[in-house]
Amino acid sequence: MDQGTAAVLGACVGVVGTSGTAVLTYMAARHQIREQGKIEHKKTIRAERREAYRGFLMEVSRFERNVDLTMLGLVRLQLDGAAPEVWLEKFSETDDLSDQIKELKVQSTELLLAGPAELAIRVGLVIDALDDEFRCLHSAICGCSWGQEQEEEYRQVKQVASQALTALGSLASQILNMDPV
């Protein structure tokens, strides 16, 4: 083989090697960028979910505090032997609770969008239980009475709400601690 042919073959091997290395480098960089994008996407989803869950649970906490204050007000009205007019004045305070239930339903849409679907089911159970608490208090106000029967009903619906919240919190924690799909 003469020197010219050897030089051309050597140059061809060099070009093929360089081209191959460039293609492999490009593919590796592209794969790395794709993987980094997936990681960032998972972080974004997790942050969005965390914020949606947090906002909902904060609103639930606010609602529960207001329900407890209303219940204590009813106990006070019963102890004071308040007139029906005074009981019905308390009725206007329940409008805020009704508005909060509506806000929780709006926030449940955010949780549905944040996913997964089983969380929306848990959220629905929480909202139903909180609505039962509201109805229990509303019924006592309209009946102008907070006795043993109303107290027992309130304890039962409060317990159901507490269990629903615990189940929701547990599921939310599991979802946040696993890789989003």
PDB file of N, CA and C in Angstrom, residues 38-88:
ATOM      1  N   LYS A  38     -37.449  15.317  32.954  1.00  0.00           N
ATOM      2  CA  LYS A  38     -38.388  14.466  33.690  1.00  0.00           C
ATOM      3  C   LYS A  38     -38.289  14.715  35.191  1.00  0.00           C
ATOM      4  N   ILE A  39     -37.076  14.851  35.677  1.00  0.00           N
ATOM      5  CA  ILE A  39     -36.865  15.111  37.104  1.00  0.00           C
ATOM      6  C   ILE A  39     -37.481  16.453  37.495  1.00  0.00           C
ATOM      7  N   GLU A  40     -37.249  17.466  36.697  1.00  0.00           N
ATOM      8  CA  GLU A  40     -37.811  18.789  36.972  1.00  0.00           C
ATOM      9  C   GLU A  40     -39.337  18.760  36.915  1.00  0.00           C
ATOM     10  N   HIS A  41     -39.879  18.025  35.959  1.00  0.00           N
ATOM     11  CA  HIS A  41     -41.327  17.906  35.842  1.00  0.00           C
ATOM     12  C   HIS A  41     -41.912  17.251  37.094  1.00  0.00           C
ATOM     13  N   LYS A  42     -41.270  16.183  37.573  1.00  0.00           N
ATOM     14  CA  LYS A  42     -41.731  15.506  38.792  1.00  0.00           C
ATOM     15  C   LYS A  42     -41.683  16.458  39.990  1.00  0.00           C
ATOM     16  N   LYS A  43     -40.636  17.243  40.082  1.00  0.00           N
ATOM     17  CA  LYS A  43     -40.524  18.207  41.182  1.00  0.00           C
ATOM     18  C   LYS A  43     -41.636  19.245  41.105  1.00  0.00           C
ATOM     19  N   THR A  44     -41.937  19.697  39.897  1.00  0.00           N
ATOM     20  CA  THR A  44     -43.001  20.687  39.702  1.00  0.00           C
ATOM     21  C   THR A  44     -44.350  20.107  40.092  1.00  0.00           C
ATOM     22  N   ILE A  45     -44.629  18.889  39.658  1.00  0.00           N
ATOM     23  CA  ILE A  45     -45.897  18.238  40.014  1.00  0.00           C
ATOM     24  C   ILE A  45     -46.002  18.077  41.520  1.00  0.00           C
ATOM     25  N   ARG A  46     -44.933  17.626  42.153  1.00  0.00           N
ATOM     26  CA  ARG A  46     -44.939  17.438  43.602  1.00  0.00           C
ATOM     27  C   ARG A  46     -45.185  18.765  44.323  1.00  0.00           C
ATOM     28  N   ALA A  47     -44.547  19.832  43.864  1.00  0.00           N
ATOM     29  CA  ALA A  47     -44.738  21.146  44.490  1.00  0.00           C
ATOM     30  C   ALA A  47     -46.174  21.640  44.302  1.00  0.00           C
ATOM     31  N   GLU A  48     -46.731  21.434  43.106  1.00  0.00           N
ATOM     32  CA  GLU A  48     -48.116  21.848  42.858  1.00  0.00           C
ATOM     33  C   GLU A  48     -49.083  21.058  43.723  1.00  0.00           C
ATOM     34  N   ARG A  49     -48.852  19.764  43.830  1.00  0.00           N
ATOM     35  CA  ARG A  49     -49.707  18.934  44.694  1.00  0.00           C
ATOM     36  C   ARG A  49     -49.603  19.371  46.142  1.00  0.00           C
ATOM     37  N   ARG A  50     -48.388  19.570  46.595  1.00  0.00           N
ATOM     38  CA  ARG A  50     -48.187  19.974  47.986  1.00  0.00           C
ATOM     39  C   ARG A  50     -48.940  21.275  48.284  1.00  0.00           C
ATOM     40  N   GLU A  51     -48.861  22.220  47.376  1.00  0.00           N
ATOM     41  CA  GLU A  51     -49.538  23.506  47.571  1.00  0.00           C
ATOM     42  C   GLU A  51     -51.053  23.333  47.556  1.00  0.00           C
ATOM     43  N   ALA A  52     -51.560  22.510  46.650  1.00  0.00           N
ATOM     44  CA  ALA A  52     -53.010  22.270  46.586  1.00  0.00           C
ATOM     45  C   ALA A  52     -53.498  21.580  47.858  1.00  0.00           C
ATOM     46  N   TYR A  53     -52.770  20.559  48.318  1.00  0.00           N
ATOM     47  CA  TYR A  53     -53.155  19.860  49.549  1.00  0.00           C
ATOM     48  C   TYR A  53     -53.085  20.800  50.742  1.00  0.00           C
ATOM     49  N   ARG A  54     -52.012  21.556  50.804  1.00  0.00           N
ATOM     50  CA  ARG A  54     -51.828  22.488  51.918  1.00  0.00           C
ATOM     51  C   ARG A  54     -52.954  23.515  51.971  1.00  0.00           C
ATOM     52  N   GLY A  55     -53.285  24.094  50.832  1.00  0.00           N
ATOM     53  CA  GLY A  55     -54.354  25.088  50.790  1.00  0.00           C
ATOM     54  C   GLY A  55     -55.682  24.505  51.237  1.00  0.00           C
ATOM     55  N   PHE A  56     -55.967  23.293  50.790  1.00  0.00           N
ATOM     56  CA  PHE A  56     -57.215  22.653  51.180  1.00  0.00           C
ATOM     57  C   PHE A  56     -57.235  22.377  52.680  1.00  0.00           C
ATOM     58  N   LEU A  57     -56.164  21.810  53.199  1.00  0.00           N
ATOM     59  CA  LEU A  57     -56.119  21.475  54.624  1.00  0.00           C
ATOM     60  C   LEU A  57     -56.138  22.725  55.508  1.00  0.00           C
ATOM     61  N   MET A  58     -55.556  23.805  55.047  1.00  0.00           N
ATOM     62  CA  MET A  58     -55.627  25.067  55.800  1.00  0.00           C
ATOM     63  C   MET A  58     -57.070  25.570  55.859  1.00  0.00           C
ATOM     64  N   GLU A  59     -57.778  25.473  54.752  1.00  0.00           N
ATOM     65  CA  GLU A  59     -59.182  25.902  54.708  1.00  0.00           C
ATOM     66  C   GLU A  59     -60.041  24.997  55.590  1.00  0.00           C
ATOM     67  N   VAL A  60     -59.753  23.705  55.601  1.00  0.00           N
ATOM     68  CA  VAL A  60     -60.473  22.779  56.476  1.00  0.00           C
ATOM     69  C   VAL A  60     -60.226  23.149  57.935  1.00  0.00           C
ATOM     70  N   SER A  61     -58.993  23.450  58.262  1.00  0.00           N
ATOM     71  CA  SER A  61     -58.650  23.842  59.632  1.00  0.00           C
ATOM     72  C   SER A  61     -59.414  25.100  60.054  1.00  0.00           C
ATOM     73  N   ARG A  62     -59.482  26.063  59.158  1.00  0.00           N
ATOM     74  CA  ARG A  62     -60.218  27.299  59.439  1.00  0.00           C
ATOM     75  C   ARG A  62     -61.706  26.999  59.649  1.00  0.00           C
ATOM     76  N   PHE A  63     -62.251  26.147  58.798  1.00  0.00           N
ATOM     77  CA  PHE A  63     -63.656  25.765  58.922  1.00  0.00           C
ATOM     78  C   PHE A  63     -63.905  25.084  60.261  1.00  0.00           C
ATOM     79  N   GLU A  64     -63.056  24.129  60.609  1.00  0.00           N
ATOM     80  CA  GLU A  64     -63.226  23.392  61.876  1.00  0.00           C
ATOM     81  C   GLU A  64     -63.165  24.327  63.084  1.00  0.00           C
ATOM     82  N   ARG A  65     -62.271  25.285  63.044  1.00  0.00           N
ATOM     83  CA  ARG A  65     -62.180  26.253  64.141  1.00  0.00           C
ATOM     84  C   ARG A  65     -63.487  27.044  64.256  1.00  0.00           C
ATOM     85  N   ASN A  66     -64.029  27.472  63.122  1.00  0.00           N
ATOM     86  CA  ASN A  66     -65.280  28.235  63.137  1.00  0.00           C
ATOM     87  C   ASN A  66     -66.471  27.379  63.569  1.00  0.00           C
ATOM     88  N   VAL A  67     -66.481  26.107  63.187  1.00  0.00           N
ATOM     89  CA  VAL A  67     -67.530  25.195  63.634  1.00  0.00           C
ATOM     90  C   VAL A  67     -67.470  25.049  65.155  1.00  0.00           C
ATOM     91  N   ASP A  68     -66.267  24.863  65.683  1.00  0.00           N
ATOM     92  CA  ASP A  68     -66.117  24.726  67.133  1.00  0.00           C
ATOM     93  C   ASP A  68     -66.582  25.978  67.871  1.00  0.00           C
ATOM     94  N   LEU A  69     -66.253  27.132  67.342  1.00  0.00           N
ATOM     95  CA  LEU A  69     -66.699  28.387  67.973  1.00  0.00           C
ATOM     96  C   LEU A  69     -68.221  28.518  67.936  1.00  0.00           C
ATOM     97  N   THR A  70     -68.812  28.131  66.814  1.00  0.00           N
ATOM     98  CA  THR A  70     -70.271  28.176  66.705  1.00  0.00           C
ATOM     99  C   THR A  70     -70.900  27.207  67.705  1.00  0.00           C
ATOM    100  N   MET A  71     -70.355  26.000  67.803  1.00  0.00           N
ATOM    101  CA  MET A  71     -70.870  25.014  68.751  1.00  0.00           C
ATOM    102  C   MET A  71     -70.781  25.532  70.176  1.00  0.00           C
ATOM    103  N   LEU A  72     -69.667  26.149  70.515  1.00  0.00           N
ATOM    104  CA  LEU A  72     -69.531  26.704  71.864  1.00  0.00           C
ATOM    105  C   LEU A  72     -70.551  27.817  72.104  1.00  0.00           C
ATOM    106  N   GLY A  73     -70.831  28.588  71.071  1.00  0.00           N
ATOM    107  CA  GLY A  73     -71.867  29.616  71.169  1.00  0.00           C
ATOM    108  C   GLY A  73     -73.235  29.012  71.421  1.00  0.00           C
ATOM    109  N   LEU A  74     -73.507  27.882  70.806  1.00  0.00           N
ATOM    110  CA  LEU A  74     -74.784  27.208  71.025  1.00  0.00           C
ATOM    111  C   LEU A  74     -74.894  26.667  72.446  1.00  0.00           C
ATOM    112  N   VAL A  75     -73.813  26.133  72.957  1.00  0.00           N
ATOM    113  CA  VAL A  75     -73.798  25.654  74.345  1.00  0.00           C
ATOM    114  C   VAL A  75     -74.098  26.826  75.279  1.00  0.00           C
ATOM    115  N   ARG A  76     -73.485  27.954  75.002  1.00  0.00           N
ATOM    116  CA  ARG A  76     -73.692  29.143  75.832  1.00  0.00           C
ATOM    117  C   ARG A  76     -75.158  29.601  75.769  1.00  0.00           C
ATOM    118  N   LEU A  77     -75.742  29.599  74.561  1.00  0.00           N
ATOM    119  CA  LEU A  77     -77.147  29.984  74.412  1.00  0.00           C
ATOM    120  C   LEU A  77     -78.054  29.048  75.208  1.00  0.00           C
ATOM    121  N   GLN A  78     -77.746  27.764  75.177  1.00  0.00           N
ATOM    122  CA  GLN A  78     -78.554  26.785  75.924  1.00  0.00           C
ATOM    123  C   GLN A  78     -78.421  27.032  77.421  1.00  0.00           C
ATOM    124  N   LEU A  79     -77.188  27.238  77.868  1.00  0.00           N
ATOM    125  CA  LEU A  79     -76.972  27.478  79.306  1.00  0.00           C
ATOM    126  C   LEU A  79     -77.635  28.768  79.785  1.00  0.00           C
ATOM    127  N   ASP A  80     -77.637  29.772  78.925  1.00  0.00           N
ATOM    128  CA  ASP A  80     -78.238  31.058  79.290  1.00  0.00           C
ATOM    129  C   ASP A  80     -79.753  31.057  79.143  1.00  0.00           C
ATOM    130  N   GLY A  81     -80.301  29.999  78.558  1.00  0.00           N
ATOM    131  CA  GLY A  81     -81.743  29.962  78.331  1.00  0.00           C
ATOM    132  C   GLY A  81     -82.186  31.060  77.380  1.00  0.00           C
ATOM    133  N   ALA A  82     -81.416  31.269  76.334  1.00  0.00           N
ATOM    134  CA  ALA A  82     -81.668  32.360  75.394  1.00  0.00           C
ATOM    135  C   ALA A  82     -83.003  32.201  74.682  1.00  0.00           C
ATOM    136  N   ALA A  83     -83.586  33.324  74.349  1.00  0.00           N
ATOM    137  CA  ALA A  83     -84.856  33.365  73.626  1.00  0.00           C
ATOM    138  C   ALA A  83     -84.637  32.922  72.174  1.00  0.00           C
ATOM    139  N   PRO A  84     -85.702  32.449  71.508  1.00  0.00           N
ATOM    140  CA  PRO A  84     -85.577  32.009  70.113  1.00  0.00           C
ATOM    141  C   PRO A  84     -84.995  33.068  69.190  1.00  0.00           C
ATOM    142  N   GLU A  85     -85.280  34.335  69.459  1.00  0.00           N
ATOM    143  CA  GLU A  85     -84.737  35.396  68.597  1.00  0.00           C
ATOM    144  C   GLU A  85     -83.210  35.418  68.642  1.00  0.00           C
ATOM    145  N   VAL A  86     -82.684  35.177  69.825  1.00  0.00           N
ATOM    146  CA  VAL A  86     -81.227  35.165  69.987  1.00  0.00           C
ATOM    147  C   VAL A  86     -80.634  33.971  69.242  1.00  0.00           C
ATOM    148  N   TRP A  87     -81.318  32.840  69.304  1.00  0.00           N
ATOM    149  CA  TRP A  87     -80.860  31.663  68.580  1.00  0.00           C
ATOM    150  C   TRP A  87     -80.826  31.954  67.080  1.00  0.00           C
ATOM    151  N   LEU A  88     -81.869  32.599  66.605  1.00  0.00           N
ATOM    152  CA  LEU A  88     -81.939  32.876  65.176  1.00  0.00           C
ATOM    153  C   LEU A  88     -80.918  33.918  64.742  1.00  0.00           C
TER     154      LEU A  88
END
